[in-house]
Short mmCIF file of C-alpha atoms in Angstrom, two decimals:
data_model
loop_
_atom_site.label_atom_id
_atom_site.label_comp_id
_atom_site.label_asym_id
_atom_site.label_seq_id
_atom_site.Cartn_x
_atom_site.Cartn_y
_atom_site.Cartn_z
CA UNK A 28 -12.12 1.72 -21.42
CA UNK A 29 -11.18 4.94 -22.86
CA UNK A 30 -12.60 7.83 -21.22
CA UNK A 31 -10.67 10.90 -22.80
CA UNK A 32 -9.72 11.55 -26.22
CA UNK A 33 -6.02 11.05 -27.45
CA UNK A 34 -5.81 14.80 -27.97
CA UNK A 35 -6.00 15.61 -24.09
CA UNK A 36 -4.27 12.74 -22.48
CA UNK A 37 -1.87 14.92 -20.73
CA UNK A 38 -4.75 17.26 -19.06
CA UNK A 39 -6.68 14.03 -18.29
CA UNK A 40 -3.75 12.37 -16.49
CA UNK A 41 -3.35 15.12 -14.80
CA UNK A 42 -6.90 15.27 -13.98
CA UNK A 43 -6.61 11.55 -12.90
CA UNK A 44 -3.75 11.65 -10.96
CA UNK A 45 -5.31 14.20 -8.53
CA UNK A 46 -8.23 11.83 -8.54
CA UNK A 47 -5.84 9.23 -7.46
CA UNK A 48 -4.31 11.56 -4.88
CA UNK A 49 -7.80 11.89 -3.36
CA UNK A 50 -8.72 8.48 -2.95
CA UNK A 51 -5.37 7.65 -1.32
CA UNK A 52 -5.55 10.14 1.01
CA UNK A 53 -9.10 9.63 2.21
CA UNK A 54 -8.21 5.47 2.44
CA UNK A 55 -10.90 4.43 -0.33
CA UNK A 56 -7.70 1.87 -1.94
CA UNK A 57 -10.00 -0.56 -3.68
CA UNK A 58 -10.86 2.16 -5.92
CA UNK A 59 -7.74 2.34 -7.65
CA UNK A 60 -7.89 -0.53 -9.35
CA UNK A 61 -10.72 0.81 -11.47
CA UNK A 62 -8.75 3.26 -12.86
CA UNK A 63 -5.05 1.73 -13.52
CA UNK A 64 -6.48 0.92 -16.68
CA UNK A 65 -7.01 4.47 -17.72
CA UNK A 66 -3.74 5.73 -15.79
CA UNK A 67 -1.73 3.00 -18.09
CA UNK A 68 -3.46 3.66 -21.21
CA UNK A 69 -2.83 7.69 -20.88
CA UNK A 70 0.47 7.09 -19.88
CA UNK A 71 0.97 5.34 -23.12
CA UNK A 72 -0.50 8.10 -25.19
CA UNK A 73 1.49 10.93 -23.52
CA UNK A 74 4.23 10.45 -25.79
CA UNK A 75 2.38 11.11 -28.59
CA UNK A 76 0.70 14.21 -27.53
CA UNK A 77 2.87 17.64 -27.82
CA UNK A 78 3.34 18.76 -24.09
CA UNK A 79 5.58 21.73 -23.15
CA UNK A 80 8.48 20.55 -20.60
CA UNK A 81 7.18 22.80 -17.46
CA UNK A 82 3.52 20.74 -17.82
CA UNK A 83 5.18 17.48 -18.53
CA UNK A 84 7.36 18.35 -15.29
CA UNK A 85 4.22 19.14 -13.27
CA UNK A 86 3.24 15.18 -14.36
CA UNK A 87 6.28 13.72 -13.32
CA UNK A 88 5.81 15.64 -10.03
CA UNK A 89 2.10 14.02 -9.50
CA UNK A 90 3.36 10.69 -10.55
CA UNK A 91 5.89 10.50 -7.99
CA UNK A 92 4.47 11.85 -5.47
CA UNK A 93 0.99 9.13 -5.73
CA UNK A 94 3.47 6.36 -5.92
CA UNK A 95 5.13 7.69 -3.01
CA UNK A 96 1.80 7.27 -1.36
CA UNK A 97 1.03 3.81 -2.85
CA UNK A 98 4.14 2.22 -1.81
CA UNK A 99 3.60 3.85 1.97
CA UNK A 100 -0.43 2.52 1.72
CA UNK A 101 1.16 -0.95 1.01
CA UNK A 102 3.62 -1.02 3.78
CA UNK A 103 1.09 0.07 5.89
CA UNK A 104 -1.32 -2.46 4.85
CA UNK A 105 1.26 -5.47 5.16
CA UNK A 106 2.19 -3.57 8.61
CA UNK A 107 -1.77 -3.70 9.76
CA UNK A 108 -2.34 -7.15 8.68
CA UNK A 109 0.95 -8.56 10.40
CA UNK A 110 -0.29 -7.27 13.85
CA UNK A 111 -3.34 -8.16 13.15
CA UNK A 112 -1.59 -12.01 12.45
CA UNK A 113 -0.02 -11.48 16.00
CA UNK A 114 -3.20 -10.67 17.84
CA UNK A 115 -5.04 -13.79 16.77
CA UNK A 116 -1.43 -16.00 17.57
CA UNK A 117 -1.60 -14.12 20.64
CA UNK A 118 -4.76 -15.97 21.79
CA UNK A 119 -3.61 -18.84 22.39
CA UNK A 120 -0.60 -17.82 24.03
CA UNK A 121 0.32 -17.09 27.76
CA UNK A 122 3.21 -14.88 28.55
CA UNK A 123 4.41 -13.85 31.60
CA UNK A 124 7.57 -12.13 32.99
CA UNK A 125 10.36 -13.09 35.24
CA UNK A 126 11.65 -11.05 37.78
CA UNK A 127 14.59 -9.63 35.41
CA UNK A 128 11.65 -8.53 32.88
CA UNK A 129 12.33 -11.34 29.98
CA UNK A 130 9.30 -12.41 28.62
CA UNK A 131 8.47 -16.46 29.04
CA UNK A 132 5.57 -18.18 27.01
CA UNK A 133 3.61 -20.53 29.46
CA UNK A 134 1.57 -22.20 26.85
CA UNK A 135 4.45 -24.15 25.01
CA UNK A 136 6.47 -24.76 28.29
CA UNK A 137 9.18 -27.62 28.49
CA UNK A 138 8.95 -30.39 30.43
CA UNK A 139 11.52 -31.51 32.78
CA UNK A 140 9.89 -34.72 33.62
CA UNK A 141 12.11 -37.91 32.61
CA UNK A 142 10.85 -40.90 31.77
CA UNK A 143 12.93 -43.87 32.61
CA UNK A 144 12.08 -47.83 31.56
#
């Protein structure tokens, strides 16, 4: 879906990156989705358009910085849903501690009970 005109694809990239910026930093991620489409397909027309180097620097500057903040929103959404993994496991666990402070799990305890025939 094309939203801007190929004549201002640099100004609306820039105009979408902020966009992107915003959502990031107030946690609404399922949004940007929705507008990777547009990102891509500006990105793609940037070449085309005639942009002076300092703007074209200011773009490379917004780029970086939002992926920056995508790749840290992903580690910290792997990081989030790996504790939350090890809350639920920890359920059905019992742990206690020895006097020297190593942790023991009770609930998958060792027998020492032989069985002879």
């Amino acid at each position: 879906m094309a939203i801007y005109k190929h004549s201002d694809a640099a100004t609306a990239l820039n105009t979408l990156l902020d966009l992107e910026r915003q959502y990031l930093l107030s946690g609404e991620i399922g949004i940007l989705t929705s507008l990777a489409p547009e990102k891509e397909r500006l990105m793609r027309l940037l070449p085309t358009t005639k942009q002076d180097t300092k703007h074209l620097k200011v773009l490379v500057k917004k780029i970086t910085r939002n992926q920056s903040m995508l790749i840290a929103a992903g580690e910290g959404i792997r990081t989030a849903s790996r504790r939350l993994e090890a809350l639920r496991n920890q359920k059905s666990q019992l742990r206690t501690y020895d006097a020297g402070g190593q942790s023991h799990d009770l609930s998958h305890r060792t027998t020492s009970f032989e069985k002879r025939a």
